[in-house]
JSON list of C-alpha atoms in Angstrom, two decimals:
[
{"chain": "A", "resi": 22, "resn": "SER", "atom": "CA", "xyz": [-83.72, -43.28, 4.06]},
{"chain": "A", "resi": 23, "resn": "GLN", "atom": "CA", "xyz": [-82.45, -46.77, 3.40]},
{"chain": "A", "resi": 24, "resn": "LYS", "atom": "CA", "xyz": [-79.02, -47.62, 4.75]},
{"chain": "A", "resi": 25, "resn": "ILE", "atom": "CA", "xyz": [-76.74, -50.60, 5.09]},
{"chain": "A", "resi": 26, "resn": "GLU", "atom": "CA", "xyz": [-73.96, -50.01, 7.58]},
{"chain": "A", "resi": 27, "resn": "GLN", "atom": "CA", "xyz": [-70.77, -51.94, 8.08]},
{"chain": "A", "resi": 28, "resn": "ASN", "atom": "CA", "xyz": [-67.86, -50.89, 10.24]},
{"chain": "A", "resi": 29, "resn": "SER", "atom": "CA", "xyz": [-65.68, -48.62, 8.15]},
{"chain": "A", "resi": 30, "resn": "GLU", "atom": "CA", "xyz": [-62.70, -49.11, 10.43]},
{"chain": "A", "resi": 31, "resn": "ALA", "atom": "CA", "xyz": [-60.48, -52.07, 9.66]},
{"chain": "A", "resi": 32, "resn": "LEU", "atom": "CA", "xyz": [-60.69, -55.01, 12.02]},
{"chain": "A", "resi": 33, "resn": "ASN", "atom": "CA", "xyz": [-57.22, -56.07, 13.11]},
{"chain": "A", "resi": 34, "resn": "ILE", "atom": "CA", "xyz": [-57.11, -59.52, 14.65]},
{"chain": "A", "resi": 35, "resn": "GLN", "atom": "CA", "xyz": [-54.53, -62.04, 15.69]},
{"chain": "A", "resi": 36, "resn": "GLU", "atom": "CA", "xyz": [-54.29, -65.37, 13.91]},
{"chain": "A", "resi": 37, "resn": "GLY", "atom": "CA", "xyz": [-56.38, -68.04, 15.58]},
{"chain": "A", "resi": 38, "resn": "LYS", "atom": "CA", "xyz": [-58.92, -65.62, 17.07]},
{"chain": "A", "resi": 39, "resn": "THR", "atom": "CA", "xyz": [-62.50, -65.14, 15.93]},
{"chain": "A", "resi": 40, "resn": "ALA", "atom": "CA", "xyz": [-63.32, -62.11, 13.79]},
{"chain": "A", "resi": 41, "resn": "THR", "atom": "CA", "xyz": [-66.86, -60.76, 14.10]},
{"chain": "A", "resi": 42, "resn": "LEU", "atom": "CA", "xyz": [-68.25, -58.32, 11.53]},
{"chain": "A", "resi": 43, "resn": "THR", "atom": "CA", "xyz": [-71.53, -56.46, 11.76]},
{"chain": "A", "resi": 44, "resn": "CYS", "atom": "CA", "xyz": [-74.05, -55.51, 9.08]},
{"chain": "A", "resi": 45, "resn": "ASN", "atom": "CA", "xyz": [-76.91, -53.27, 10.18]},
{"chain": "A", "resi": 46, "resn": "TYR", "atom": "CA", "xyz": [-79.71, -52.12, 7.91]},
{"chain": "A", "resi": 47, "resn": "THR", "atom": "CA", "xyz": [-82.41, -49.46, 8.09]},
{"chain": "A", "resi": 48, "resn": "ASN", "atom": "CA", "xyz": [-85.69, -49.25, 6.19]},
{"chain": "A", "resi": 49, "resn": "TYR", "atom": "CA", "xyz": [-85.21, -52.53, 4.37]},
{"chain": "A", "resi": 50, "resn": "SER", "atom": "CA", "xyz": [-87.16, -55.76, 4.67]},
{"chain": "A", "resi": 51, "resn": "PRO", "atom": "CA", "xyz": [-84.68, -58.25, 3.24]},
{"chain": "A", "resi": 52, "resn": "ALA", "atom": "CA", "xyz": [-85.86, -61.66, 2.15]},
{"chain": "A", "resi": 53, "resn": "TYR", "atom": "CA", "xyz": [-82.27, -62.81, 2.37]},
{"chain": "A", "resi": 54, "resn": "LEU", "atom": "CA", "xyz": [-78.80, -61.54, 3.04]},
{"chain": "A", "resi": 55, "resn": "GLN", "atom": "CA", "xyz": [-75.50, -62.52, 1.46]},
{"chain": "A", "resi": 56, "resn": "TRP", "atom": "CA", "xyz": [-71.86, -62.09, 2.44]},
{"chain": "A", "resi": 57, "resn": "TYR", "atom": "CA", "xyz": [-69.05, -61.64, -0.07]},
{"chain": "A", "resi": 58, "resn": "ARG", "atom": "CA", "xyz": [-65.28, -61.48, 0.18]},
{"chain": "A", "resi": 59, "resn": "GLN", "atom": "CA", "xyz": [-63.29, -59.00, -1.91]},
{"chain": "A", "resi": 60, "resn": "ASP", "atom": "CA", "xyz": [-59.53, -58.99, -2.33]},
{"chain": "A", "resi": 61, "resn": "PRO", "atom": "CA", "xyz": [-57.72, -55.87, -3.59]},
{"chain": "A", "resi": 62, "resn": "GLY", "atom": "CA", "xyz": [-58.09, -55.39, -7.33]},
{"chain": "A", "resi": 63, "resn": "ARG", "atom": "CA", "xyz": [-60.57, -58.24, -7.72]},
{"chain": "A", "resi": 64, "resn": "GLY", "atom": "CA", "xyz": [-64.31, -58.71, -7.89]},
{"chain": "A", "resi": 65, "resn": "PRO", "atom": "CA", "xyz": [-66.32, -59.89, -4.88]},
{"chain": "A", "resi": 66, "resn": "VAL", "atom": "CA", "xyz": [-66.67, -63.62, -4.27]},
{"chain": "A", "resi": 67, "resn": "PHE", "atom": "CA", "xyz": [-69.82, -65.12, -2.75]},
{"chain": "A", "resi": 68, "resn": "LEU", "atom": "CA", "xyz": [-69.44, -66.77, 0.65]},
{"chain": "A", "resi": 69, "resn": "LEU", "atom": "CA", "xyz": [-72.78, -67.37, 2.35]},
{"chain": "A", "resi": 70, "resn": "LEU", "atom": "CA", "xyz": [-76.50, -66.70, 1.98]},
{"chain": "A", "resi": 71, "resn": "ILE", "atom": "CA", "xyz": [-79.03, -66.66, 4.82]},
{"chain": "A", "resi": 72, "resn": "ARG", "atom": "CA", "xyz": [-82.79, -66.36, 4.45]},
{"chain": "A", "resi": 73, "resn": "GLU", "atom": "CA", "xyz": [-85.07, -64.23, 6.60]},
{"chain": "A", "resi": 74, "resn": "ASN", "atom": "CA", "xyz": [-86.51, -67.29, 8.33]},
{"chain": "A", "resi": 75, "resn": "GLU", "atom": "CA", "xyz": [-83.07, -68.68, 9.21]},
{"chain": "A", "resi": 76, "resn": "LYS", "atom": "CA", "xyz": [-81.24, -67.70, 12.38]},
{"chain": "A", "resi": 77, "resn": "GLU", "atom": "CA", "xyz": [-77.81, -69.10, 11.59]},
{"chain": "A", "resi": 78, "resn": "LYS", "atom": "CA", "xyz": [-75.81, -70.58, 8.71]},
{"chain": "A", "resi": 79, "resn": "ARG", "atom": "CA", "xyz": [-72.39, -72.19, 8.77]},
{"chain": "A", "resi": 80, "resn": "LYS", "atom": "CA", "xyz": [-69.80, -73.05, 6.18]},
{"chain": "A", "resi": 81, "resn": "GLU", "atom": "CA", "xyz": [-66.49, -74.44, 7.36]},
{"chain": "A", "resi": 82, "resn": "ARG", "atom": "CA", "xyz": [-64.97, -71.69, 9.59]},
{"chain": "A", "resi": 83, "resn": "LEU", "atom": "CA", "xyz": [-67.62, -69.14, 8.65]},
{"chain": "A", "resi": 84, "resn": "LYS", "atom": "CA", "xyz": [-70.84, -68.46, 10.52]},
{"chain": "A", "resi": 85, "resn": "VAL", "atom": "CA", "xyz": [-73.59, -65.98, 9.73]},
{"chain": "A", "resi": 86, "resn": "THR", "atom": "CA", "xyz": [-76.50, -64.96, 11.93]},
{"chain": "A", "resi": 87, "resn": "PHE", "atom": "CA", "xyz": [-79.53, -62.95, 10.89]},
{"chain": "A", "resi": 88, "resn": "ASP", "atom": "CA", "xyz": [-81.78, -61.12, 13.34]},
{"chain": "A", "resi": 89, "resn": "THR", "atom": "CA", "xyz": [-84.68, -59.40, 11.58]},
{"chain": "A", "resi": 90, "resn": "THR", "atom": "CA", "xyz": [-85.86, -57.86, 14.85]},
{"chain": "A", "resi": 91, "resn": "LEU", "atom": "CA", "xyz": [-82.52, -56.14, 15.45]},
{"chain": "A", "resi": 92, "resn": "LYS", "atom": "CA", "xyz": [-82.12, -55.61, 11.68]},
{"chain": "A", "resi": 93, "resn": "GLN", "atom": "CA", "xyz": [-78.64, -57.02, 11.91]},
{"chain": "A", "resi": 94, "resn": "SER", "atom": "CA", "xyz": [-76.43, -59.77, 10.54]},
{"chain": "A", "resi": 95, "resn": "LEU", "atom": "CA", "xyz": [-73.22, -60.92, 12.18]},
{"chain": "A", "resi": 96, "resn": "PHE", "atom": "CA", "xyz": [-70.45, -62.64, 10.23]},
{"chain": "A", "resi": 97, "resn": "HIS", "atom": "CA", "xyz": [-67.91, -64.70, 12.15]},
{"chain": "A", "resi": 98, "resn": "ILE", "atom": "CA", "xyz": [-64.59, -66.10, 10.97]},
{"chain": "A", "resi": 99, "resn": "THR", "atom": "CA", "xyz": [-63.36, -68.62, 13.53]},
{"chain": "A", "resi": 100, "resn": "ALA", "atom": "CA", "xyz": [-59.72, -69.69, 13.87]},
{"chain": "A", "resi": 101, "resn": "SER", "atom": "CA", "xyz": [-58.76, -66.80, 11.60]},
{"chain": "A", "resi": 102, "resn": "GLN", "atom": "CA", "xyz": [-55.75, -67.10, 9.30]},
{"chain": "A", "resi": 103, "resn": "PRO", "atom": "CA", "xyz": [-53.67, -64.47, 7.49]},
{"chain": "A", "resi": 104, "resn": "ALA", "atom": "CA", "xyz": [-55.28, -65.73, 4.25]},
{"chain": "A", "resi": 105, "resn": "ASP", "atom": "CA", "xyz": [-58.61, -64.47, 5.59]},
{"chain": "A", "resi": 106, "resn": "SER", "atom": "CA", "xyz": [-57.36, -60.89, 5.26]},
{"chain": "A", "resi": 107, "resn": "ALA", "atom": "CA", "xyz": [-59.73, -59.17, 2.83]},
{"chain": "A", "resi": 108, "resn": "THR", "atom": "CA", "xyz": [-62.72, -56.85, 2.72]},
{"chain": "A", "resi": 109, "resn": "TYR", "atom": "CA", "xyz": [-66.07, -58.45, 3.54]},
{"chain": "A", "resi": 110, "resn": "LEU", "atom": "CA", "xyz": [-69.28, -57.10, 2.06]},
{"chain": "A", "resi": 111, "resn": "CYS", "atom": "CA", "xyz": [-72.83, -57.75, 3.13]},
{"chain": "A", "resi": 112, "resn": "ALA", "atom": "CA", "xyz": [-75.64, -57.50, 0.60]},
{"chain": "A", "resi": 113, "resn": "LEU", "atom": "CA", "xyz": [-79.38, -57.81, 0.94]},
{"chain": "A", "resi": 114, "resn": "ASP", "atom": "CA", "xyz": [-82.29, -58.45, -1.38]},
{"chain": "A", "resi": 115, "resn": "GLU", "atom": "CA", "xyz": [-85.83, -57.52, -0.55]},
{"chain": "A", "resi": 116, "resn": "ALA", "atom": "CA", "xyz": [-86.97, -59.90, -3.31]},
{"chain": "A", "resi": 117, "resn": "THR", "atom": "CA", "xyz": [-89.77, -57.56, -4.38]},
{"chain": "A", "resi": 118, "resn": "ASP", "atom": "CA", "xyz": [-89.22, -59.06, -7.81]},
{"chain": "A", "resi": 119, "resn": "SER", "atom": "CA", "xyz": [-87.26, -62.06, -9.04]},
{"chain": "A", "resi": 120, "resn": "TRP", "atom": "CA", "xyz": [-84.40, -60.14, -10.59]},
{"chain": "A", "resi": 121, "resn": "GLY", "atom": "CA", "xyz": [-81.99, -60.66, -7.70]},
{"chain": "A", "resi": 122, "resn": "LYS", "atom": "CA", "xyz": [-81.08, -57.02, -7.24]},
{"chain": "A", "resi": 123, "resn": "LEU", "atom": "CA", "xyz": [-78.71, -56.64, -4.32]},
{"chain": "A", "resi": 124, "resn": "GLN", "atom": "CA", "xyz": [-78.00, -53.65, -2.09]},
{"chain": "A", "resi": 125, "resn": "PHE", "atom": "CA", "xyz": [-74.43, -53.71, -0.80]},
{"chain": "A", "resi": 126, "resn": "GLY", "atom": "CA", "xyz": [-72.79, -52.29, 2.27]},
{"chain": "A", "resi": 127, "resn": "ALA", "atom": "CA", "xyz": [-69.44, -50.55, 1.87]},
{"chain": "A", "resi": 128, "resn": "GLY", "atom": "CA", "xyz": [-67.57, -53.44, 3.47]},
{"chain": "A", "resi": 129, "resn": "THR", "atom": "CA", "xyz": [-65.26, -54.00, 6.41]},
{"chain": "A", "resi": 130, "resn": "GLN", "atom": "CA", "xyz": [-61.57, -54.74, 5.96]},
{"chain": "A", "resi": 131, "resn": "VAL", "atom": "CA", "xyz": [-60.18, -57.58, 8.04]},
{"chain": "A", "resi": 132, "resn": "VAL", "atom": "CA", "xyz": [-56.45, -57.85, 8.70]},
{"chain": "A", "resi": 133, "resn": "VAL", "atom": "CA", "xyz": [-55.24, -61.06, 10.32]},
{"chain": "A", "resi": 134, "resn": "THR", "atom": "CA", "xyz": [-51.70, -60.93, 11.69]},
{"chain": "A", "resi": 135, "resn": "PRO", "atom": "CA", "xyz": [-49.59, -64.00, 12.46]},
{"chain": "B", "resi": 25, "resn": "ASP", "atom": "CA", "xyz": [-63.64, -68.13, -11.40]},
{"chain": "B", "resi": 26, "resn": "ALA", "atom": "CA", "xyz": [-66.99, -68.20, -13.14]},
{"chain": "B", "resi": 27, "resn": "GLY", "atom": "CA", "xyz": [-66.59, -67.58, -16.85]},
{"chain": "B", "resi": 28, "resn": "ILE", "atom": "CA", "xyz": [-66.90, -63.81, -16.83]},
{"chain": "B", "resi": 29, "resn": "THR", "atom": "CA", "xyz": [-64.57, -61.43, -18.59]},
{"chain": "B", "resi": 30, "resn": "GLN", "atom": "CA", "xyz": [-64.62, -57.67, -18.77]},
{"chain": "B", "resi": 31, "resn": "SER", "atom": "CA", "xyz": [-62.97, -55.47, -21.35]},
{"chain": "B", "resi": 32, "resn": "PRO", "atom": "CA", "xyz": [-61.11, -53.27, -21.25]},
{"chain": "B", "resi": 33, "resn": "ARG", "atom": "CA", "xyz": [-59.60, -53.81, -17.81]},
{"chain": "B", "resi": 34, "resn": "HIS", "atom": "CA", "xyz": [-58.29, -50.27, -17.65]},
{"chain": "B", "resi": 35, "resn": "LYS", "atom": "CA", "xyz": [-59.28, -47.17, -19.58]},
{"chain": "B", "resi": 36, "resn": "VAL", "atom": "CA", "xyz": [-58.42, -43.50, -19.44]},
{"chain": "B", "resi": 37, "resn": "THR", "atom": "CA", "xyz": [-60.65, -41.18, -21.40]},
{"chain": "B", "resi": 38, "resn": "GLU", "atom": "CA", "xyz": [-61.53, -37.52, -21.63]},
{"chain": "B", "resi": 39, "resn": "THR", "atom": "CA", "xyz": [-64.64, -35.74, -20.49]},
{"chain": "B", "resi": 40, "resn": "GLY", "atom": "CA", "xyz": [-67.38, -35.74, -23.12]},
{"chain": "B", "resi": 41, "resn": "THR", "atom": "CA", "xyz": [-66.29, -38.86, -24.98]},
{"chain": "B", "resi": 42, "resn": "PRO", "atom": "CA", "xyz": [-68.49, -41.96, -25.21]},
{"chain": "B", "resi": 43, "resn": "VAL", "atom": "CA", "xyz": [-67.17, -45.12, -23.60]},
{"chain": "B", "resi": 44, "resn": "THR", "atom": "CA", "xyz": [-68.39, -48.69, -23.89]},
{"chain": "B", "resi": 45, "resn": "LEU", "atom": "CA", "xyz": [-67.49, -51.44, -21.43]},
{"chain": "B", "resi": 46, "resn": "ARG", "atom": "CA", "xyz": [-68.10, -55.06, -22.30]},
{"chain": "B", "resi": 47, "resn": "CYS", "atom": "CA", "xyz": [-69.05, -57.98, -20.10]},
{"chain": "B", "resi": 48, "resn": "HIS", "atom": "CA", "xyz": [-68.89, -61.49, -21.58]},
{"chain": "B", "resi": 49, "resn": "GLN", "atom": "CA", "xyz": [-70.03, -64.68, -19.86]},
{"chain": "B", "resi": 50, "resn": "THR", "atom": "CA", "xyz": [-69.73, -68.33, -20.81]},
{"chain": "B", "resi": 51, "resn": "GLU", "atom": "CA", "xyz": [-72.08, -69.62, -18.10]},
{"chain": "B", "resi": 52, "resn": "ASN", "atom": "CA", "xyz": [-75.36, -69.09, -19.98]},
{"chain": "B", "resi": 53, "resn": "HIS", "atom": "CA", "xyz": [-76.78, -67.30, -16.93]},
{"chain": "B", "resi": 54, "resn": "ARG", "atom": "CA", "xyz": [-79.97, -65.35, -17.38]},
{"chain": "B", "resi": 55, "resn": "TYR", "atom": "CA", "xyz": [-79.28, -62.35, -15.17]},
{"chain": "B", "resi": 56, "resn": "MET", "atom": "CA", "xyz": [-76.50, -59.84, -15.68]},
{"chain": "B", "resi": 57, "resn": "TYR", "atom": "CA", "xyz": [-75.70, -56.69, -13.69]},
{"chain": "B", "resi": 58, "resn": "TRP", "atom": "CA", "xyz": [-73.46, -53.66, -13.91]},
{"chain": "B", "resi": 59, "resn": "TYR", "atom": "CA", "xyz": [-72.19, -52.06, -10.69]},
{"chain": "B", "resi": 60, "resn": "ARG", "atom": "CA", "xyz": [-69.83, -49.25, -9.89]},
{"chain": "B", "resi": 61, "resn": "GLN", "atom": "CA", "xyz": [-67.68, -49.26, -6.79]},
{"chain": "B", "resi": 62, "resn": "ASP", "atom": "CA", "xyz": [-66.41, -46.09, -5.17]},
{"chain": "B", "resi": 63, "resn": "PRO", "atom": "CA", "xyz": [-64.67, -45.61, -1.83]},
{"chain": "B", "resi": 64, "resn": "GLY", "atom": "CA", "xyz": [-67.19, -45.33, 1.00]},
{"chain": "B", "resi": 65, "resn": "HIS", "atom": "CA", "xyz": [-70.15, -46.24, -1.18]},
{"chain": "B", "resi": 66, "resn": "GLY", "atom": "CA", "xyz": [-69.84, -49.94, -1.74]},
{"chain": "B", "resi": 67, "resn": "LEU", "atom": "CA", "xyz": [-71.22, -51.46, -4.90]},
{"chain": "B", "resi": 68, "resn": "ARG", "atom": "CA", "xyz": [-74.09, -49.59, -6.51]},
{"chain": "B", "resi": 69, "resn": "LEU", "atom": "CA", "xyz": [-76.28, -51.08, -9.21]},
{"chain": "B", "resi": 70, "resn": "ILE", "atom": "CA", "xyz": [-76.31, -49.17, -12.50]},
{"chain": "B", "resi": 71, "resn": "HIS", "atom": "CA", "xyz": [-78.40, -51.38, -14.79]},
{"chain": "B", "resi": 72, "resn": "TYR", "atom": "CA", "xyz": [-79.38, -55.00, -14.95]},
{"chain": "B", "resi": 73, "resn": "SER", "atom": "CA", "xyz": [-80.71, -57.47, -17.48]},
{"chain": "B", "resi": 74, "resn": "TYR", "atom": "CA", "xyz": [-83.09, -60.36, -17.02]},
{"chain": "B", "resi": 75, "resn": "GLY", "atom": "CA", "xyz": [-82.83, -61.68, -20.56]},
{"chain": "B", "resi": 76, "resn": "VAL", "atom": "CA", "xyz": [-81.86, -60.82, -24.11]},
{"chain": "B", "resi": 77, "resn": "LYS", "atom": "CA", "xyz": [-83.12, -57.31, -24.88]},
{"chain": "B", "resi": 78, "resn": "ASP", "atom": "CA", "xyz": [-84.66, -57.10, -21.38]},
{"chain": "B", "resi": 79, "resn": "THR", "atom": "CA", "xyz": [-82.95, -54.47, -19.25]},
{"chain": "B", "resi": 80, "resn": "ASP", "atom": "CA", "xyz": [-83.89, -52.06, -16.51]},
{"chain": "B", "resi": 81, "resn": "LYS", "atom": "CA", "xyz": [-82.43, -49.24, -14.46]},
{"chain": "B", "resi": 82, "resn": "GLY", "atom": "CA", "xyz": [-80.73, -49.61, -11.15]},
{"chain": "B", "resi": 83, "resn": "GLU", "atom": "CA", "xyz": [-79.95, -47.15, -8.40]},
{"chain": "B", "resi": 84, "resn": "VAL", "atom": "CA", "xyz": [-77.46, -44.94, -10.30]},
{"chain": "B", "resi": 85, "resn": "SER", "atom": "CA", "xyz": [-78.43, -45.17, -13.96]},
{"chain": "B", "resi": 86, "resn": "ASP", "atom": "CA", "xyz": [-78.22, -41.51, -15.01]},
{"chain": "B", "resi": 87, "resn": "GLY", "atom": "CA", "xyz": [-75.62, -41.05, -17.75]},
{"chain": "B", "resi": 88, "resn": "TYR", "atom": "CA", "xyz": [-75.45, -44.77, -18.53]},
{"chain": "B", "resi": 89, "resn": "SER", "atom": "CA", "xyz": [-77.16, -47.02, -21.04]},
{"chain": "B", "resi": 90, "resn": "VAL", "atom": "CA", "xyz": [-76.94, -50.76, -21.62]},
{"chain": "B", "resi": 91, "resn": "SER", "atom": "CA", "xyz": [-77.65, -53.30, -24.29]},
{"chain": "B", "resi": 92, "resn": "ARG", "atom": "CA", "xyz": [-77.93, -57.07, -24.36]},
{"chain": "B", "resi": 93, "resn": "SER", "atom": "CA", "xyz": [-78.34, -58.51, -27.84]},
{"chain": "B", "resi": 94, "resn": "LYS", "atom": "CA", "xyz": [-76.99, -61.96, -26.89]},
{"chain": "B", "resi": 95, "resn": "THR", "atom": "CA", "xyz": [-77.19, -64.01, -23.70]},
{"chain": "B", "resi": 96, "resn": "GLU", "atom": "CA", "xyz": [-73.43, -63.85, -23.24]},
{"chain": "B", "resi": 97, "resn": "ASP", "atom": "CA", "xyz": [-72.80, -60.12, -23.74]},
{"chain": "B", "resi": 98, "resn": "PHE", "atom": "CA", "xyz": [-73.90, -57.12, -21.68]},
{"chain": "B", "resi": 99, "resn": "LEU", "atom": "CA", "xyz": [-72.59, -53.72, -22.76]},
{"chain": "B", "resi": 100, "resn": "LEU", "atom": "CA", "xyz": [-72.46, -50.61, -20.60]},
{"chain": "B", "resi": 101, "resn": "THR", "atom": "CA", "xyz": [-72.17, -47.26, -22.41]},
{"chain": "B", "resi": 102, "resn": "LEU", "atom": "CA", "xyz": [-71.29, -43.93, -20.87]},
{"chain": "B", "resi": 103, "resn": "GLU", "atom": "CA", "xyz": [-72.93, -41.64, -23.36]},
{"chain": "B", "resi": 104, "resn": "SER", "atom": "CA", "xyz": [-70.74, -38.62, -22.56]},
{"chain": "B", "resi": 105, "resn": "ALA", "atom": "CA", "xyz": [-68.21, -39.43, -19.86]},
{"chain": "B", "resi": 106, "resn": "THR", "atom": "CA", "xyz": [-67.85, -37.09, -16.89]},
{"chain": "B", "resi": 107, "resn": "SER", "atom": "CA", "xyz": [-65.26, -37.02, -14.12]},
{"chain": "B", "resi": 108, "resn": "SER", "atom": "CA", "xyz": [-67.91, -38.24, -11.66]},
{"chain": "B", "resi": 109, "resn": "GLN", "atom": "CA", "xyz": [-67.99, -41.49, -13.60]},
{"chain": "B", "resi": 110, "resn": "THR", "atom": "CA", "xyz": [-64.39, -42.26, -12.70]},
{"chain": "B", "resi": 111, "resn": "SER", "atom": "CA", "xyz": [-64.81, -45.53, -10.85]},
{"chain": "B", "resi": 112, "resn": "VAL", "atom": "CA", "xyz": [-64.28, -49.27, -10.89]},
{"chain": "B", "resi": 113, "resn": "TYR", "atom": "CA", "xyz": [-67.02, -51.04, -12.81]},
{"chain": "B", "resi": 114, "resn": "PHE", "atom": "CA", "xyz": [-67.99, -54.62, -12.10]},
{"chain": "B", "resi": 115, "resn": "CYS", "atom": "CA", "xyz": [-70.17, -56.93, -14.10]},
{"chain": "B", "resi": 116, "resn": "ALA", "atom": "CA", "xyz": [-71.97, -59.77, -12.33]},
{"chain": "B", "resi": 117, "resn": "ILE", "atom": "CA", "xyz": [-74.05, -62.73, -13.43]},
{"chain": "B", "resi": 118, "resn": "SER", "atom": "CA", "xyz": [-76.61, -64.87, -11.69]},
{"chain": "B", "resi": 119, "resn": "GLY", "atom": "CA", "xyz": [-78.43, -68.03, -12.57]},
{"chain": "B", "resi": 120, "resn": "THR", "atom": "CA", "xyz": [-81.66, -69.56, -11.40]},
{"chain": "B", "resi": 121, "resn": "LYS", "atom": "CA", "xyz": [-81.86, -71.84, -8.41]},
{"chain": "B", "resi": 122, "resn": "ALA", "atom": "CA", "xyz": [-84.74, -73.37, -6.52]},
{"chain": "B", "resi": 123, "resn": "GLY", "atom": "CA", "xyz": [-86.38, -70.69, -4.40]},
{"chain": "B", "resi": 124, "resn": "GLY", "atom": "CA", "xyz": [-85.05, -67.96, -6.65]},
{"chain": "B", "resi": 125, "resn": "TYR", "atom": "CA", "xyz": [-82.30, -66.94, -4.26]},
{"chain": "B", "resi": 126, "resn": "ASN", "atom": "CA", "xyz": [-79.12, -66.55, -6.25]},
{"chain": "B", "resi": 127, "resn": "GLU", "atom": "CA", "xyz": [-75.57, -65.66, -5.47]},
{"chain": "B", "resi": 128, "resn": "GLN", "atom": "CA", "xyz": [-73.87, -63.39, -7.94]},
{"chain": "B", "resi": 129, "resn": "PHE", "atom": "CA", "xyz": [-70.58, -64.10, -9.70]},
{"chain": "B", "resi": 130, "resn": "PHE", "atom": "CA", "xyz": [-68.45, -61.08, -10.42]},
{"chain": "B", "resi": 131, "resn": "GLY", "atom": "CA", "xyz": [-66.04, -60.24, -13.19]},
{"chain": "B", "resi": 132, "resn": "PRO", "atom": "CA", "xyz": [-62.54, -58.84, -12.56]},
{"chain": "B", "resi": 133, "resn": "GLY", "atom": "CA", "xyz": [-63.60, -55.21, -12.96]},
{"chain": "B", "resi": 134, "resn": "THR", "atom": "CA", "xyz": [-62.74, -52.30, -15.24]},
{"chain": "B", "resi": 135, "resn": "ARG", "atom": "CA", "xyz": [-60.94, -49.29, -13.82]},
{"chain": "B", "resi": 136, "resn": "LEU", "atom": "CA", "xyz": [-62.15, -46.21, -15.68]},
{"chain": "B", "resi": 137, "resn": "THR", "atom": "CA", "xyz": [-60.57, -42.77, -15.32]},
{"chain": "B", "resi": 138, "resn": "VAL", "atom": "CA", "xyz": [-62.25, -39.76, -16.89]},
{"chain": "B", "resi": 139, "resn": "LEU", "atom": "CA", "xyz": [-59.95, -36.74, -17.17]}
]
């Protein structure tokens, strides 16, 4: 069966450290993968997109890697801040059509303490 | 925030009643999506639309129908609400970029409780 797995346990991290989140998938062949941030009571907000032929993408303090051999994406938040506390979702699209249908993981909560 | 609104934001209804949720966008984006979000399941696609009057089923479409008569509005109807449809419902929109790879912009969500 198809699965997208993210750590269900919250990641507690001290301010200034790097948070690393994992997204593993099974029985998918994603053309690209996206990461979203979701705050309590709000809709997800897009952060980064990485294509299957890209190894790494960066945006400010965020870095995403994509390893299609391991079937895994890693999401890094460097120099973490309490404002980074949120749930982070990975989503993938196999792009079998052009309708942009995404499959989401359940998300990992990040808690950054001062 | 992208120009997406959802109404109502909260609704409590009884089993067996029909319910319609509305998603309205001001971005003139082609693609619109309805998701539900439940603890431990993440976001699951219910239905999506790729143009006016063009819709299709997603992963969890049973018990739901949709309509899109205008670019800006996408309606989700629970034909006869059941307790298993208690959830938070999110609408999302997506435009067209070079390469066809699009991020989605989400509305604020509707919390629906079916008693």
